[in-house]
Tab-separated table of C-alpha atoms in Angstrom:
chain	number	residue	atom	x	y	z
A	217	MET	CA	131.504	79.890	105.063
A	218	GLU	CA	130.395	79.434	108.671
A	219	ILE	CA	127.184	77.569	109.457
A	220	THR	CA	125.305	80.651	110.743
A	221	SER	CA	125.894	82.576	107.519
A	222	LEU	CA	124.854	79.589	105.438
A	223	LEU	CA	121.662	79.192	107.459
A	224	ILE	CA	120.841	82.894	107.000
A	225	ILE	CA	121.282	82.565	103.228
A	226	LEU	CA	119.057	79.469	103.199
A	227	ALA	CA	116.471	81.287	105.307
A	228	LEU	CA	116.370	84.200	102.858
A	229	CYS	CA	116.093	81.867	99.868
A	230	PHE	CA	113.415	79.639	101.406
A	231	GLY	CA	111.478	82.629	102.767
A	232	PHE	CA	111.448	84.352	99.385
A	233	TYR	CA	110.526	81.079	97.667
A	234	MET	CA	107.624	80.662	100.066
A	235	ALA	CA	106.441	84.269	99.534
A	236	TRP	CA	106.815	83.831	95.757
A	237	ASN	CA	104.510	80.829	95.843
A	238	ILE	CA	101.992	82.647	98.031
A	239	GLY	CA	101.830	85.246	95.268
A	240	ALA	CA	101.603	82.590	92.566
A	241	ASN	CA	98.798	80.639	94.252
A	242	ASP	CA	96.940	82.510	96.947
A	243	VAL	CA	96.860	85.986	95.418
A	244	ALA	CA	94.592	84.591	92.718
A	245	ASN	CA	91.956	84.701	95.451
A	246	ALA	CA	92.350	88.464	95.572
A	247	VAL	CA	92.034	89.156	91.842
A	248	GLY	CA	90.459	86.030	90.356
A	249	THR	CA	86.885	87.237	90.864
A	250	SER	CA	87.647	90.595	89.215
A	251	VAL	CA	89.176	88.902	86.169
A	252	GLY	CA	86.422	86.289	86.002
A	253	SER	CA	83.672	88.927	86.071
A	254	GLY	CA	85.381	91.057	83.430
A	255	ALA	CA	85.785	94.063	85.740
A	256	LEU	CA	89.567	93.970	85.237
A	257	ARG	CA	91.874	92.581	82.586
A	258	LEU	CA	94.592	90.235	83.800
A	259	LYS	CA	97.414	92.803	83.568
A	260	GLN	CA	95.325	95.437	85.330
A	261	ALA	CA	94.455	92.991	88.099
A	262	VAL	CA	98.101	92.031	88.586
A	263	VAL	CA	99.201	95.682	88.910
A	264	LEU	CA	96.389	96.541	91.328
A	265	ALA	CA	96.966	93.440	93.443
A	266	ALA	CA	100.733	94.021	93.517
A	267	ILE	CA	100.294	97.526	94.950
A	268	PHE	CA	97.731	96.627	97.599
A	269	GLU	CA	99.233	93.236	98.492
A	270	PHE	CA	102.533	94.952	99.282
A	271	CYS	CA	100.832	97.733	101.252
A	272	GLY	CA	98.815	95.226	103.283
A	273	ALA	CA	101.894	93.136	104.020
A	274	PHE	CA	104.057	96.155	104.885
A	275	PHE	CA	101.620	98.157	107.018
A	276	PHE	CA	99.354	95.494	108.488
A	277	GLY	CA	101.186	92.181	108.334
A	278	GLY	CA	102.785	92.123	111.770
A	279	ASN	CA	99.689	91.074	113.701
A	280	VAL	CA	99.720	87.416	112.625
A	281	MET	CA	103.508	86.970	112.778
A	282	GLU	CA	103.648	85.957	116.425
A	283	THR	CA	101.289	83.011	115.900
A	284	LEU	CA	103.499	81.444	113.231
A	285	GLN	CA	106.780	82.320	114.979
A	286	LYS	CA	106.085	80.643	118.288
A	287	GLY	CA	102.378	79.970	118.706
A	288	ILE	CA	102.451	76.351	117.479
A	289	ILE	CA	105.804	75.113	118.773
A	290	ALA	CA	108.047	77.492	120.691
A	291	PRO	CA	111.863	77.738	120.431
A	292	SER	CA	111.987	76.869	124.139
A	293	ALA	CA	111.123	73.306	123.098
A	294	PHE	CA	114.767	73.047	121.933
A	295	PRO	CA	116.767	74.333	124.921
A	296	ALA	CA	119.828	72.174	124.269
A	297	ASP	CA	120.281	73.077	120.604
A	298	PRO	CA	118.181	75.979	119.202
A	299	THR	CA	119.665	75.220	115.769
A	300	LEU	CA	117.204	72.333	115.513
A	301	PHE	CA	114.360	74.878	115.690
A	302	VAL	CA	116.018	76.863	112.886
A	303	LEU	CA	116.322	73.727	110.728
A	304	GLY	CA	112.671	72.923	111.444
A	305	MET	CA	111.489	76.355	110.349
A	306	LEU	CA	113.646	76.101	107.214
A	307	ALA	CA	112.070	72.738	106.459
A	308	ALA	CA	108.588	74.192	106.987
A	309	LEU	CA	109.235	77.098	104.598
A	310	PHE	CA	110.743	74.908	101.873
A	311	ALA	CA	108.088	72.182	102.172
A	312	THR	CA	105.275	74.719	101.968
A	313	GLY	CA	106.855	76.389	98.944
A	314	ILE	CA	107.189	73.048	97.127
A	315	TRP	CA	103.568	72.055	97.718
A	316	LEU	CA	102.273	75.486	96.682
A	317	GLN	CA	104.285	75.367	93.466
A	318	VAL	CA	102.918	71.923	92.608
A	319	ALA	CA	99.372	73.116	93.332
A	320	SER	CA	99.873	76.255	91.234
A	321	ALA	CA	101.127	74.187	88.296
A	322	PHE	CA	97.788	72.340	88.291
A	323	GLY	CA	95.727	75.463	89.007
A	324	TRP	CA	94.604	74.293	92.462
A	325	PRO	CA	93.769	77.128	94.890
A	326	VAL	CA	95.118	75.578	98.086
A	327	SER	CA	95.437	77.268	101.445
A	328	THR	CA	98.909	78.579	102.258
A	329	THR	CA	97.858	78.798	105.897
A	330	HIS	CA	96.987	75.098	105.896
A	331	ALA	CA	100.312	74.319	104.282
A	332	ILE	CA	102.585	76.284	106.643
A	333	VAL	CA	100.769	75.145	109.789
A	334	GLY	CA	100.906	71.532	108.596
A	335	ALA	CA	104.622	71.907	107.789
A	336	ILE	CA	105.403	73.328	111.243
A	337	LEU	CA	103.485	70.469	112.851
A	338	GLY	CA	105.414	68.023	110.660
A	339	PHE	CA	108.840	69.199	111.759
A	340	GLY	CA	107.697	69.302	115.407
A	341	ILE	CA	106.617	65.666	115.204
A	342	ALA	CA	109.795	64.686	113.311
A	343	ALA	CA	111.896	66.326	116.014
A	344	GLY	CA	110.145	64.209	118.640
A	345	LYS	CA	108.479	67.249	120.197
A	346	TRP	CA	104.890	66.357	119.421
A	347	HIS	CA	104.052	66.484	123.129
A	348	LEU	CA	105.351	70.087	123.290
A	349	ILE	CA	103.216	71.309	120.387
A	350	ASP	CA	100.541	73.708	121.571
A	351	TRP	CA	97.633	71.627	120.354
A	352	GLY	CA	95.163	74.037	121.934
A	353	HIS	CA	96.583	76.803	119.773
A	354	VAL	CA	96.424	74.522	116.738
A	355	ALA	CA	92.746	73.864	117.502
A	356	PHE	CA	92.215	77.646	117.790
A	357	ILE	CA	93.736	78.109	114.329
A	358	ALA	CA	91.744	75.172	112.925
A	359	SER	CA	88.502	76.704	114.192
A	360	SER	CA	89.189	79.764	112.065
A	361	TRP	CA	89.322	77.526	108.972
A	362	ILE	CA	85.703	76.583	109.665
A	363	VAL	CA	84.511	79.975	110.847
A	364	SER	CA	86.016	81.952	107.945
A	365	PRO	CA	84.149	80.278	105.024
A	366	VAL	CA	80.910	80.200	106.996
A	367	LEU	CA	81.191	83.845	108.053
A	368	SER	CA	82.224	85.097	104.608
A	369	GLY	CA	79.509	82.968	103.014
A	370	ILE	CA	76.842	84.488	105.267
A	371	ILE	CA	78.067	88.032	104.603
A	372	ALA	CA	78.177	87.392	100.836
A	373	TYR	CA	74.720	85.793	100.838
A	374	PHE	CA	73.055	88.761	102.531
A	375	THR	CA	75.123	91.335	100.630
A	376	PHE	CA	74.103	89.864	97.286
A	377	GLY	CA	70.528	89.488	98.515
A	378	PHE	CA	70.530	93.201	99.346
A	379	VAL	CA	71.928	94.041	95.876
A	380	GLN	CA	69.268	91.871	94.244
A	381	LYS	CA	66.441	93.467	96.191
A	382	THR	CA	67.530	97.094	95.907
A	383	VAL	CA	69.181	97.103	92.462
A	384	LEU	CA	68.654	94.069	90.226
A	385	PHE	CA	64.967	93.686	91.106
A	386	ALA	CA	64.252	97.410	90.947
A	387	ALA	CA	61.996	98.859	88.234
A	388	ARG	CA	64.933	100.975	87.008
A	389	PRO	CA	68.058	98.974	87.955
A	390	SER	CA	70.659	101.423	86.630
A	391	ARG	CA	69.092	104.322	88.462
A	392	ALA	CA	69.016	102.235	91.643
A	393	ALA	CA	72.689	101.303	91.152
A	394	LYS	CA	73.592	104.986	90.926
A	395	ARG	CA	72.015	105.519	94.341
A	396	ILE	CA	73.408	102.414	96.062
A	397	VAL	CA	77.006	102.187	94.797
A	398	PRO	CA	78.290	105.378	96.531
A	399	TRP	CA	77.056	103.970	99.860
A	400	PHE	CA	78.967	100.745	99.239
A	401	VAL	CA	82.054	102.817	98.394
A	402	ALA	CA	81.712	104.647	101.706
A	403	VAL	CA	81.513	101.352	103.635
A	404	VAL	CA	84.478	99.756	101.829
A	405	LEU	CA	86.702	102.823	102.278
A	406	PHE	CA	85.658	103.127	105.918
A	407	ILE	CA	86.703	99.528	106.652
A	408	LEU	CA	89.985	99.847	104.746
A	409	SER	CA	90.881	103.225	106.262
A	410	LEU	CA	90.068	102.131	109.800
A	411	ALA	CA	92.212	99.022	109.368
A	412	ILE	CA	95.192	101.062	108.161
A	413	LEU	CA	94.848	103.810	110.773
A	414	SER	CA	94.165	101.586	113.786
A	415	THR	CA	96.824	98.940	113.123
A	416	GLY	CA	99.160	99.648	110.246
A	417	LEU	CA	99.889	103.269	111.284
A	418	LYS	CA	99.216	103.000	115.017
A	419	HIS	CA	102.866	103.800	115.836
A	420	ILE	CA	102.635	107.041	113.852
A	421	ILE	CA	99.080	108.226	114.479
A	422	ARG	CA	98.228	108.119	118.182
A	423	LEU	CA	94.517	108.783	118.433
A	424	SER	CA	91.617	107.122	120.213
A	425	PHE	CA	89.541	104.527	118.403
A	426	TYR	CA	86.647	106.960	118.053
A	427	GLU	CA	88.892	109.617	116.541
A	428	LEU	CA	90.286	107.075	114.092
A	429	ALA	CA	86.757	105.951	113.225
A	430	PHE	CA	85.809	109.576	112.560
A	431	LEU	CA	88.775	110.005	110.198
A	432	ALA	CA	87.914	106.753	108.427
A	433	ALA	CA	84.312	107.916	108.045
A	434	LEU	CA	85.518	111.150	106.448
A	435	VAL	CA	87.589	109.132	103.969
A	436	GLY	CA	84.543	107.002	103.167
A	437	ILE	CA	82.302	110.031	102.623
A	438	LEU	CA	84.925	111.736	100.441
A	439	GLY	CA	85.382	108.595	98.334
A	440	ALA	CA	81.633	108.135	97.970
A	441	SER	CA	81.259	111.740	96.825
A	442	ILE	CA	83.991	111.321	94.193
A	443	VAL	CA	82.491	108.067	92.887
A	444	ASN	CA	79.024	109.617	92.821
A	445	HIS	CA	80.243	112.440	90.563
A	446	LEU	CA	82.247	109.951	88.469
A	447	ILE	CA	79.186	107.774	87.872
A	448	LYS	CA	77.072	110.775	86.888
A	449	TYR	CA	79.767	111.958	84.492
A	450	LYS	CA	80.640	108.582	82.963
A	451	PHE	CA	77.204	106.966	82.715
A	452	LYS	CA	74.616	109.071	80.916
A	453	PRO	CA	70.921	108.121	81.299
A	454	SER	CA	70.704	107.129	77.629
A	455	GLU	CA	73.735	104.827	77.961
A	456	ALA	CA	72.456	103.116	81.068
A	457	GLY	CA	69.054	102.418	79.542
A	458	PHE	CA	67.068	104.470	82.080
A	459	GLU	CA	64.385	105.402	79.584
A	460	THR	CA	64.014	101.960	77.995
A	461	PRO	CA	60.810	100.226	79.102
A	462	ILE	CA	60.952	96.447	79.299
A	463	LYS	CA	58.244	93.802	79.062
A	464	ARG	CA	59.308	91.860	82.106
A	465	THR	CA	61.473	92.640	85.114
A	466	PRO	CA	62.664	90.544	88.055
A	467	GLU	CA	60.132	92.549	90.074
A	468	HIS	CA	57.346	91.019	87.959
A	469	LEU	CA	58.694	87.543	88.648
A	470	ILE	CA	58.728	88.188	92.401
A	471	ALA	CA	55.137	89.466	92.260
A	472	LEU	CA	54.006	86.372	90.329
A	473	ASN	CA	55.644	84.042	92.868
A	474	LYS	CA	53.917	85.897	95.698
A	475	SER	CA	50.598	85.585	93.853
A	476	ILE	CA	51.111	81.825	93.564
A	477	LYS	CA	51.659	81.535	97.321
A	478	HIS	CA	48.529	83.599	98.094
A	479	LEU	CA	46.397	81.599	95.671
A	480	GLN	CA	47.678	78.355	97.228
A	481	ARG	CA	46.510	79.568	100.646
A	482	VAL	CA	43.097	80.505	99.257
A	483	SER	CA	42.792	77.112	97.548
A	484	LEU	CA	43.532	75.258	100.796
A	485	SER	CA	40.944	77.220	102.763
A	486	SER	CA	38.080	77.122	100.226
A	487	GLY	CA	35.818	74.535	98.602
A	488	GLY	CA	33.239	73.890	95.927
A	489	PRO	CA	33.081	75.792	92.624
A	490	PHE	CA	35.051	78.688	94.086
A	491	LYS	CA	37.991	76.393	94.780
A	492	GLU	CA	37.938	75.195	91.165
A	493	ARG	CA	38.081	78.793	89.931
A	494	VAL	CA	40.991	79.495	92.297
A	495	ARG	CA	42.832	76.460	90.929
A	496	GLU	CA	42.326	77.695	87.368
A	497	ALA	CA	43.732	81.074	88.355
A	498	LEU	CA	46.629	79.297	90.082
A	499	ASP	CA	47.429	77.264	86.950
A	500	LYS	CA	47.373	80.380	84.772
A	501	THR	CA	49.611	82.244	87.215
A	502	ARG	CA	52.090	79.374	87.278
A	503	ALA	CA	52.169	79.368	83.480
A	504	LEU	CA	52.863	83.109	83.476
A	505	CYS	CA	55.621	82.594	86.031
A	506	LYS	CA	57.294	79.891	83.907
A	507	GLU	CA	57.079	82.126	80.853
A	508	ALA	CA	58.660	84.995	82.749
A	509	GLN	CA	61.446	82.739	84.079
A	510	LYS	CA	62.174	81.458	80.596
A	511	ASP	CA	62.419	84.885	79.003
A	512	LEU	CA	64.012	86.811	81.832
A	513	SER	CA	67.786	87.138	82.179
A	514	LEU	CA	69.053	89.550	84.794
A	515	GLU	CA	72.127	90.512	82.810
A	516	LYS	CA	70.820	90.372	79.227
A	517	THR	CA	67.202	91.478	79.280
A	518	THR	CA	67.915	95.130	78.470
A	519	SER	CA	70.692	97.655	78.446
A	520	GLN	CA	69.637	98.553	81.984
A	521	TYR	CA	71.519	95.555	83.360
A	522	THR	CA	74.523	96.311	81.200
A	523	GLY	CA	74.567	99.733	82.837
A	524	VAL	CA	74.294	98.168	86.300
A	525	GLU	CA	77.256	95.872	85.680
A	526	LYS	CA	79.344	98.741	84.316
A	527	ILE	CA	78.666	100.759	87.447
A	528	PHE	CA	79.418	97.810	89.735
A	529	ALA	CA	82.612	97.119	87.786
A	530	LEU	CA	83.967	100.367	89.270
A	531	LEU	CA	82.980	99.194	92.714
A	532	GLN	CA	84.573	95.792	92.175
A	533	VAL	CA	87.910	97.432	91.432
A	534	LEU	CA	87.691	99.001	94.890
A	535	SER	CA	86.669	95.723	96.542
A	536	ALA	CA	89.517	93.928	94.741
A	537	ALA	CA	91.936	96.452	96.229
A	538	LEU	CA	90.420	95.817	99.660
A	539	ILE	CA	90.765	92.033	99.463
A	540	ALA	CA	94.313	92.331	98.075
A	541	PHE	CA	95.217	94.554	101.015
A	542	SER	CA	93.539	92.105	103.404
A	543	HIS	CA	95.355	89.147	101.859
A	544	GLY	CA	98.753	90.816	102.095
A	545	ALA	CA	98.038	91.748	105.702
A	546	ASN	CA	97.204	88.187	106.691
A	547	ASP	CA	99.168	85.822	104.469
A	548	VAL	CA	102.555	87.559	104.463
A	549	ALA	CA	102.908	86.124	107.971
A	550	ASN	CA	102.966	82.629	106.466
A	551	ALA	CA	106.351	83.463	104.936
A	552	VAL	CA	107.906	86.040	107.263
A	553	GLY	CA	106.722	84.596	110.602
A	554	PRO	CA	109.034	81.557	110.410
A	555	LEU	CA	111.711	83.721	108.753
A	556	ALA	CA	111.645	86.242	111.617
A	557	ALA	CA	111.926	83.436	114.161
A	558	ILE	CA	114.971	82.021	112.327
A	559	PHE	CA	116.736	85.391	112.288
A	560	SER	CA	115.983	85.902	115.960
A	561	ILE	CA	117.483	82.538	116.921
A	562	LEU	CA	120.596	82.955	114.777
A	563	ASN	CA	121.285	86.557	115.787
A	564	GLN	CA	120.179	86.661	119.417
A	565	GLY	CA	119.642	83.095	120.532
A	566	THR	CA	115.954	83.644	121.294
A	567	ALA	CA	112.792	84.314	119.320
A	568	HIS	CA	111.111	87.512	120.361
A	569	VAL	CA	108.017	88.907	118.669
A	570	PHE	CA	108.557	90.829	115.459
A	571	GLY	CA	105.823	93.362	114.781
A	572	SER	CA	104.860	95.693	112.005
A	573	ALA	CA	107.749	98.042	112.915
A	574	ASN	CA	110.197	95.460	111.558
A	575	TRP	CA	109.746	96.904	108.097
A	576	HIS	CA	112.543	95.067	106.296
A	577	ILE	CA	111.098	91.627	107.176
A	578	LEU	CA	107.577	92.599	106.090
A	579	GLY	CA	108.850	94.391	102.979
A	580	PHE	CA	110.883	91.330	101.977
A	581	GLY	CA	107.816	89.108	102.224
A	582	GLY	CA	105.634	91.613	100.375
A	583	LEU	CA	108.169	91.795	97.542
A	584	GLY	CA	108.217	88.017	97.193
A	585	ILE	CA	104.413	87.912	96.990
A	586	VAL	CA	104.360	90.572	94.261
A	587	VAL	CA	107.006	88.788	92.164
A	588	GLY	CA	105.210	85.441	92.430
A	589	LEU	CA	101.903	87.027	91.474
A	590	SER	CA	103.312	88.728	88.389
A	591	MET	CA	105.131	85.620	87.163
A	592	TRP	CA	102.755	82.733	87.862
A	593	GLY	CA	99.536	84.035	89.409
A	594	TRP	CA	97.467	83.599	86.258
A	595	ARG	CA	97.326	79.818	86.652
A	596	VAL	CA	94.972	79.792	89.643
A	597	ILE	CA	92.982	82.869	88.617
A	598	ASP	CA	91.056	80.795	86.071
A	599	THR	CA	89.805	78.398	88.747
A	600	ILE	CA	88.659	81.097	91.158
A	601	GLY	CA	87.269	83.436	88.520
A	602	LYS	CA	85.435	81.033	86.236
A	603	LYS	CA	84.987	77.516	87.614
A	604	ILE	CA	83.066	77.887	90.914
A	605	THR	CA	80.119	80.029	89.829
A	606	ALA	CA	79.432	82.371	86.913
A	607	LEU	CA	80.524	85.850	87.922
A	608	THR	CA	79.438	89.343	87.026
A	609	PRO	CA	80.700	92.552	88.660
A	610	THR	CA	77.706	92.593	91.036
A	611	ARG	CA	78.363	89.024	92.191
A	612	GLY	CA	82.127	89.484	92.223
A	613	PHE	CA	81.865	92.588	94.388
A	614	CYS	CA	79.647	90.855	96.946
A	615	ALA	CA	82.077	87.925	97.186
A	616	GLU	CA	85.156	90.135	97.459
A	617	PHE	CA	83.571	92.433	100.023
A	618	ALA	CA	82.526	89.508	102.236
A	619	ALA	CA	85.919	87.805	102.024
A	620	ALA	CA	87.845	91.022	102.687
A	621	ALA	CA	85.733	91.879	105.732
A	622	THR	CA	86.310	88.369	107.120
A	623	ILE	CA	90.073	88.455	106.494
A	624	LEU	CA	90.571	91.917	107.998
A	625	LEU	CA	88.648	90.866	111.102
A	626	ALA	CA	90.828	87.748	111.394
A	627	SER	CA	94.012	89.814	110.983
A	628	LYS	CA	92.856	92.164	113.719
A	629	LEU	CA	92.322	89.169	116.036
A	630	GLY	CA	95.674	87.598	115.082
A	631	LEU	CA	94.102	84.577	113.390
A	632	PRO	CA	96.042	83.145	110.418
A	633	VAL	CA	92.770	82.647	108.572
A	634	SER	CA	92.777	81.081	105.115
A	635	THR	CA	92.115	83.546	102.297
A	636	THR	CA	91.161	80.608	100.099
A	637	HIS	CA	88.522	79.460	102.564
A	638	SER	CA	87.157	82.971	102.960
A	639	LEU	CA	86.782	83.661	99.252
A	640	VAL	CA	85.470	80.226	98.310
A	641	GLY	CA	82.949	80.558	101.138
A	642	ALA	CA	81.953	83.988	99.810
A	643	LEU	CA	81.569	82.658	96.254
A	644	LEU	CA	79.384	79.843	97.573
A	645	GLY	CA	77.302	82.396	99.482
A	646	VAL	CA	76.713	84.357	96.281
A	647	GLY	CA	75.950	81.126	94.431
A	648	PHE	CA	73.440	79.958	97.055
A	649	ALA	CA	71.671	83.320	96.807
A	650	ARG	CA	71.024	82.449	93.138
A	651	GLY	CA	70.193	78.779	93.760
A	652	LEU	CA	72.216	75.573	94.137
A	653	SER	CA	72.276	75.029	90.366
A	654	ALA	CA	74.430	78.168	90.018
A	655	ILE	CA	77.358	76.414	91.765
A	656	ASN	CA	79.824	74.078	90.072
A	657	LEU	CA	79.823	71.381	92.739
A	658	LYS	CA	82.570	69.375	91.009
A	659	THR	CA	85.004	72.290	91.262
A	660	VAL	CA	84.023	72.868	94.889
A	661	ARG	CA	84.617	69.182	95.624
A	662	ASP	CA	88.087	69.295	94.055
A	663	ILE	CA	88.992	72.432	96.025
A	664	VAL	CA	87.844	70.893	99.311
A	665	LEU	CA	89.826	67.717	98.587
A	666	SER	CA	92.938	69.835	97.948
A	667	TRP	CA	92.372	71.468	101.337
A	668	ILE	CA	92.134	68.069	103.030
A	669	ILE	CA	95.399	66.701	101.601
A	670	THR	CA	97.360	69.928	102.090
A	671	ILE	CA	98.048	69.507	105.810
A	672	PRO	CA	99.252	65.864	105.796
A	673	LEU	CA	101.210	66.306	102.566
A	674	SER	CA	103.005	69.466	103.705
A	675	ALA	CA	103.698	67.803	107.074
A	676	LEU	CA	105.241	64.779	105.345
A	677	LEU	CA	107.382	66.976	103.075
A	678	SER	CA	108.503	68.994	106.085
A	679	MET	CA	109.561	65.840	107.932
A	680	LEU	CA	111.649	64.615	105.001
A	681	ILE	CA	113.336	67.995	104.511
A	682	TYR	CA	113.968	68.343	108.255
A	683	PHE	CA	115.740	64.980	108.404
A	684	SER	CA	117.812	65.949	105.334
A	685	LEU	CA	118.851	69.322	106.798
A	686	LYS	CA	119.640	67.693	110.138
A	687	ALA	CA	121.908	65.180	108.400
A	688	LEU	CA	123.733	68.045	106.656
A	689	PHE	CA	124.172	70.461	109.573
A	690	ILE	CA	124.142	68.398	112.776
């Protein structure tokens, strides 16, 4: 067998192995929150994620490919022997796959983007081309690793705050959920439809941005209308607890806290016997507030909150589909970007840009992700779904929506943003909205440490594999 054919076979094997491990590790970010909140069972989540991961990779995955093909170290850095670039990309794929499999075995949700970028840097340094690495581009990618968790965290914080104010703290939470959820459906479908129409199908549908936005808005309105009728049909007022009065509501707790603040102001600005009476009223109000906090549980106080979570469980299925689509769109490039560059070098002697029209490359990567998810994805789901913060469908939806919006924006800009960073940032945003005590800081610390060691470890593995492949083929 000639060397070129052998290298192509290795490229296919390593590329599929890399995609398989993306599915096994990173796709847990797409479905872990849905499983952890109870909105979906594990098998249901796997099927839903498989469909939308593949669609995202196939229709939307070409935008990030160029960055990982030639944005960090270009094939032109090896003018004398382009085969060295091929061996380097093979080493990067294999090294990343190994590290992801180790992380998945321990249930660590590491960043595949970190791993592949670190592996490409590793082979570039091993090849003695460190001075030709586009460090400015690396810094651009690294900035997205900081921006993505912060941005998704901010979006999740305010989204959950809005849900708390308009639904969970309402006098009739289930009734409020019935009004709010269709609007959320419209927004989610609008974002997803606009992403597909403007990028994934841009070679088929040639319309202006405003025309595409109009079509996406129609899809959102249609989806909201369907969900609105579904909610009315599936959730009867008696089931949702609309008519059940309750002793205390979150609204009462908010009012008591406001009263405490007002009484504190009055106490500071008054004196004499009146001040003493204000202090007595302040002490009584504080006691009432503590009693309300002790007895009140947003999810268990009455059947009203059970109804709210059931309604939001429908919405979380939609948001899970959105984040799965977003993940496939962004992270398939981690596997097929280097693979496309290898094929280009071996077949044509140069690496040109492969886009979304190169359907067989994107489809191959999407298939690998789906297989890895179905075989091994459950290992990391437990960490994402249960160990960062306690999740319900309302919280899970807010986290998924924030992460998906961040990832789709990054894909549109061509940033290989980390899905792990985005979703962990979103989960932290939801947790902060409930208070610092709602976050498992030990789990967050372990996740951050795994992020820190991913780049140097994948770089070291890539160096060792590169030297081994070079000894075999050169």
